[in-house]
Structure formats: structure tokens, C-alpha cells
Short mmCIF file of C-alpha atoms in Angstrom, two decimals:
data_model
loop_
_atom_site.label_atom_id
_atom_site.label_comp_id
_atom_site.label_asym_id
_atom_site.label_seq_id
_atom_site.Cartn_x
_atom_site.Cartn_y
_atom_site.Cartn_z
CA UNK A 1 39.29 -18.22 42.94
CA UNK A 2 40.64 -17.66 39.46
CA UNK A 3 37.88 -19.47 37.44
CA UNK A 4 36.04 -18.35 34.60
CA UNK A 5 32.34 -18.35 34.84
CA UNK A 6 29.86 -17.93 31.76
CA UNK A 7 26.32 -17.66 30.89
CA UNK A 8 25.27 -19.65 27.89
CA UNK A 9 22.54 -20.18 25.62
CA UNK A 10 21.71 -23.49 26.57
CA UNK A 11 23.83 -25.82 27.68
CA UNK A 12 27.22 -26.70 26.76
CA UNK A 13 28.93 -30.00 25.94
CA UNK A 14 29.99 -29.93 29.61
CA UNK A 15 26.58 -30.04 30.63
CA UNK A 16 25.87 -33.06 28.80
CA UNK A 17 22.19 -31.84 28.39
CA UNK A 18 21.35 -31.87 31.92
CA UNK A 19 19.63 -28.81 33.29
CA UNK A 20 21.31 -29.41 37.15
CA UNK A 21 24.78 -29.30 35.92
CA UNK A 22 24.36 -26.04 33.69
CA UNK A 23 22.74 -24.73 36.77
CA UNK A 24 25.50 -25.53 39.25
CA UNK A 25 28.06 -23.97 36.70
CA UNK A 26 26.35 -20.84 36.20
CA UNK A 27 25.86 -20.26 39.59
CA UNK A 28 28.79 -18.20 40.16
CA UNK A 29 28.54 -15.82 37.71
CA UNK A 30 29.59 -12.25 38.71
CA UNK A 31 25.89 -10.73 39.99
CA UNK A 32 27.25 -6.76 38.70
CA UNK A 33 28.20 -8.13 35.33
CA UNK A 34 24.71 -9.84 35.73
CA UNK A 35 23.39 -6.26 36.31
CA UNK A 36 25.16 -4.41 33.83
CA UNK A 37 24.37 -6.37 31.01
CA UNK A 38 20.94 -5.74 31.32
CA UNK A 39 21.48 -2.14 30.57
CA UNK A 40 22.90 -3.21 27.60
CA UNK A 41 21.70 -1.44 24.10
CA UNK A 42 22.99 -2.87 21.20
CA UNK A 43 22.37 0.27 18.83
CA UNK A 44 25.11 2.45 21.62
CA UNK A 45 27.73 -0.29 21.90
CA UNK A 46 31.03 0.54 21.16
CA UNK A 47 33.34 -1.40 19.10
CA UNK A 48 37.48 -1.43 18.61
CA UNK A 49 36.97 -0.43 14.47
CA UNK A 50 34.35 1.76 13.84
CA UNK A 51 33.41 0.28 10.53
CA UNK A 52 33.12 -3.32 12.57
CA UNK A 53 30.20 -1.25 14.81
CA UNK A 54 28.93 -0.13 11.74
CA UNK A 55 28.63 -2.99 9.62
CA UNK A 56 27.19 -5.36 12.95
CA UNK A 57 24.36 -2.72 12.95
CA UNK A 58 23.60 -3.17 9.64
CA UNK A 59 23.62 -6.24 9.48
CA UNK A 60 21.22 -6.69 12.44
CA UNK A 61 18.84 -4.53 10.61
CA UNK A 62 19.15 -6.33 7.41
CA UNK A 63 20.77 -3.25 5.48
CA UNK A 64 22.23 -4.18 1.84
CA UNK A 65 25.04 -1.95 2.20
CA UNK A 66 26.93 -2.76 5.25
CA UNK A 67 29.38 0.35 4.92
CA UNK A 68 26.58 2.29 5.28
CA UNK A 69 26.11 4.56 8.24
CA UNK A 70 23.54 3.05 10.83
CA UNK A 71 20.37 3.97 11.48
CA UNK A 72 20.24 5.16 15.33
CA UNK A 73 16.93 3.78 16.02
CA UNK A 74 15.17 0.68 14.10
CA UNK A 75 12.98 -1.81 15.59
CA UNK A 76 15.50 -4.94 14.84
CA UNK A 77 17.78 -3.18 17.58
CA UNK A 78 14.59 -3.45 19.80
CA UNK A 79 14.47 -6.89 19.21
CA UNK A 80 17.81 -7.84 19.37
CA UNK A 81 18.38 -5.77 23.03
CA UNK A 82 14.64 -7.80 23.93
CA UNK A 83 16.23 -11.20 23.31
CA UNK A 84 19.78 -10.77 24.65
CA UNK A 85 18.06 -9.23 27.92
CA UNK A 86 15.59 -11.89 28.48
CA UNK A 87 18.52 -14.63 27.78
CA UNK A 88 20.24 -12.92 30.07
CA UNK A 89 17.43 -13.17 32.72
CA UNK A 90 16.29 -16.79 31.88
CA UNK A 91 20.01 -18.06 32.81
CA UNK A 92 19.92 -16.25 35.91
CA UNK A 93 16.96 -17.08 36.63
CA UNK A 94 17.10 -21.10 35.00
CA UNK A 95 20.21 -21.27 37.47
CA UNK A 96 18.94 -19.81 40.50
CA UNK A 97 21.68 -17.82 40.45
CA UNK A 98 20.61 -13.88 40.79
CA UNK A 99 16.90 -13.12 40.63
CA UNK A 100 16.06 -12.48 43.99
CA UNK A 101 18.00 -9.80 43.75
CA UNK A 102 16.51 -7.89 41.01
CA UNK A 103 13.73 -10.20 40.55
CA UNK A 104 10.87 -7.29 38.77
CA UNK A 105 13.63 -6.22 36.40
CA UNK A 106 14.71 -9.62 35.80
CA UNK A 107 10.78 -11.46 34.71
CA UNK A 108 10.05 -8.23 32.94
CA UNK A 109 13.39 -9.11 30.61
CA UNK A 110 12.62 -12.97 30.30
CA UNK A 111 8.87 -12.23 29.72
CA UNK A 112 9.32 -9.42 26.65
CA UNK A 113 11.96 -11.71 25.21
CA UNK A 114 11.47 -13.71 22.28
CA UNK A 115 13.00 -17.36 24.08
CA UNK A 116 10.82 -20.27 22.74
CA UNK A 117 12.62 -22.65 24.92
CA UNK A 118 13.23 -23.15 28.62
CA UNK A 119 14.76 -25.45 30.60
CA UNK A 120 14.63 -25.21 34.80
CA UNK A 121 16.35 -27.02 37.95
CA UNK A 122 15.35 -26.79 41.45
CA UNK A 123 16.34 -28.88 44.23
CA UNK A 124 14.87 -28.82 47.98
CA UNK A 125 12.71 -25.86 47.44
CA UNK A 126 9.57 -26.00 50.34
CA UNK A 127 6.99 -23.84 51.70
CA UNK A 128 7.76 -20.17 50.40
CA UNK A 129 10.69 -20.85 48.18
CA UNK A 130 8.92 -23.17 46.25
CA UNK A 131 5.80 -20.81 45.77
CA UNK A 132 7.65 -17.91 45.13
CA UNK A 133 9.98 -20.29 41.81
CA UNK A 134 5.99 -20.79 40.62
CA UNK A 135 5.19 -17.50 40.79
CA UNK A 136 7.79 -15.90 39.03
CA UNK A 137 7.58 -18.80 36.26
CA UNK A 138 3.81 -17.85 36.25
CA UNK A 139 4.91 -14.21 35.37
CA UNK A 140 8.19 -13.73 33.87
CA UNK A 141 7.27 -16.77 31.33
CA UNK A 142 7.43 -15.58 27.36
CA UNK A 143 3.06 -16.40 26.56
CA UNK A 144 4.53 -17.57 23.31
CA UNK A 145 7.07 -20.27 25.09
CA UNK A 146 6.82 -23.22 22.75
CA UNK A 147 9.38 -25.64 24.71
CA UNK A 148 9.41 -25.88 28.91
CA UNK A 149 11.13 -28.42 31.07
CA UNK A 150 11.02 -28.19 34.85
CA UNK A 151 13.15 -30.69 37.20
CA UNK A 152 12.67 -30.69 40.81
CA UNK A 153 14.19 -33.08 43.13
CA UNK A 154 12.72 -33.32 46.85
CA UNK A 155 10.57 -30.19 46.89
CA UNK A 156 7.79 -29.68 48.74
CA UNK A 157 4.71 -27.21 48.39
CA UNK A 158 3.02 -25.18 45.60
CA UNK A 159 5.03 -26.41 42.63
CA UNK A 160 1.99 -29.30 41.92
CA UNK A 161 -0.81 -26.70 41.83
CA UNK A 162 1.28 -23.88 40.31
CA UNK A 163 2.12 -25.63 37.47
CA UNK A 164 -1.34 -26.64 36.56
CA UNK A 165 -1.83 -22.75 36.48
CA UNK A 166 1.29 -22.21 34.97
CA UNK A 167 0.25 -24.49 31.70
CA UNK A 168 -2.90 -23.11 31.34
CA UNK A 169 -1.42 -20.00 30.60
CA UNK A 170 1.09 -20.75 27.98
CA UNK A 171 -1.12 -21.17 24.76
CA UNK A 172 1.72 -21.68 22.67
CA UNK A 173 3.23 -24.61 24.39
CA UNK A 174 3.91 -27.94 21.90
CA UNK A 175 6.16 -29.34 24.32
CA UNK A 176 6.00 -29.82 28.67
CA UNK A 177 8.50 -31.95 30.11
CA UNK A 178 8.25 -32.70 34.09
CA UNK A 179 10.83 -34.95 36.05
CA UNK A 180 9.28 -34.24 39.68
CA UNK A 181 11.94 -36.75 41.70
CA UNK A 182 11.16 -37.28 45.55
CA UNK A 183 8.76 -34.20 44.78
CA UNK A 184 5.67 -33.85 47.16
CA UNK A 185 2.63 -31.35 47.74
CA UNK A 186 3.13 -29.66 51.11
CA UNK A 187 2.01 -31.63 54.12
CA UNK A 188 2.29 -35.32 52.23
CA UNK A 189 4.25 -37.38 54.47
CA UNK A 190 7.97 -39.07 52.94
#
């Protein structure tokens, strides 16, 4: 339809800080490019002037001469293709927007990233749906996730007992923010 879609780090002043409406924008976002990017390796990307390529790879592995020719392996690359792949997955995932699709690939990503913050939005999820969002928060979650927020508007099921486990898990966690609205444990009445 001739609109621009992006994934972002967080949200954007458009967002005004609420997880739904980052959601609902990112939702949309091209599932191949999704795909693609998570083949991504920073150390064999290709730049339009060579000595740019070669002076962002230095400078991601902290080289003092930035002229310098690149290593072709160093463990900052690791890192770097660690974080932008689990980014990747936590927006697809934090927007509901492609992880059923590649949903093993995608946890692995957000779990061996280095995020420390996460912020989540589901709305009507019941029965299977909602125990199936738990699990994959139970294992695609970074163990060292310092910041978590989770909003869920009329669900039903597994998200109450789920996130008990989930919290117990996370031994790095200074920070859990819930907004369960109209949210219920399977088989309470309305």
C-alpha cells in the first residue's frame, strides 16, 4: 500500500511510550526482510567505500587505527551480529508480528542476545495462544534481562501461572512491570 514499515529499538516518539501502538506499527513489517536479516554477519557486509567497511569494523572492535585492514574474525563481531539478531527477534516477537513462523530460530536470537530490556503487548490471547506467548517468553528470554514489561488486555489462560515461572527464572531482573487489563485465568467467569 505504499507505506514504509520499520523495526525499532524501542519505541519511537510516535509511540508515545506505549507498547500497543509500537506493536500495531510494526506489525507489517516485510516477514523475508524479517528473515534475511537474521542471516546477517556484520564482519561480511558490504559497504559503497571500502575504507567506510573498513573503518566500521574497526571501530566495532575497538582498533586504534581505523585505516587499518580488519580483522576477519574477532569476538566484538560476535557480539555485535548476537545483539542486532536478538533485536531483531525481540521486535518481531514484542509485536507479534513474525515468530510463529520461524519461532526456534527466532527465541534462539532473542535469548543469546545481550537486550537488558523488554517491553510486550498482547491482546485477546486464550487457551493455546496464550500458553504458547508464555512459553516462548519462558525460553527465548535473555537470563540476564534486567527490565520486563508485559501488557495484556482480555486474555484468558496460562499467562497468570506462566509468569510466576517466568520470574523465577530471570535472576537478573531489577525491574517487572504487569498491566493485566480485563485479564483472567482460564475458566474464571467475566
Amino acid at each position: 500500500d505504499g507505506q514504509s514499515v520499520g523495526i525499532t529499538d524501542g519505541s519511537v516518539q510516535a509511540d508515545g511510550g506505549v507498547a500497543r501502538y509500537k506493536a500495531v506499527r510494526e506489525k507489517n513489517f516485510p516477514t523475508g526482510l524479517l528473515t534475511k536479516a537474521l542471516d546477517v554477519v556484520i564482519e561480511n557486509a558490504e559497504a559503497s567505500v571500502e575504507a567506510d567497511r573498513a573503518r566500521i569494523l574497526n571501530a566495532i572492535v575497538g582498533a586504534r587505527n581505523l585505516d587499518a585492514t580488519p580483522p576477519t574474525t574477532h569476538a566484538r563481531y560476535d557480539h555485535v551480529n548476537r545483539m542486532l539478531h536478538g533485536r531483531l527477534a525481540y521486535s518481531s516477537f514484542a509485536s507479534d508480528t513474525h515468530f510463529r513462523e520461524d519461532e526456534d530460530r527466532l527465541m534462539a536470537a532473542m535469548r543469546d542476545s545481550s537486550v537488558s530490556e523488554m517491553t510486550f503487548y498482547r491482546e485477546q490471547l486464550q487457551g493455546e495462544d496464550a500458553s504458547r506467548f508464555v512459553d516462548a517468553l519462558c525460553s527465548g528470554l535473555p537470563r540476564d534481562l534486567r527490565r520486563l514489561e508485559i501488557s495484556a488486555s482480555r486474555c484468558r489462560g496460562a499467562l497468570w501461572t506462566g509468569f510466576a515461572q517466568l520470574v523465577s527464572e530471570l535472576s537478573e531482573l531489577e525491574a517487572l512491570s504487569l498491566c493485566l487489563v480485563g485479564t483472567r485465568p482460564a475458566g474464571e467467569a467475566d
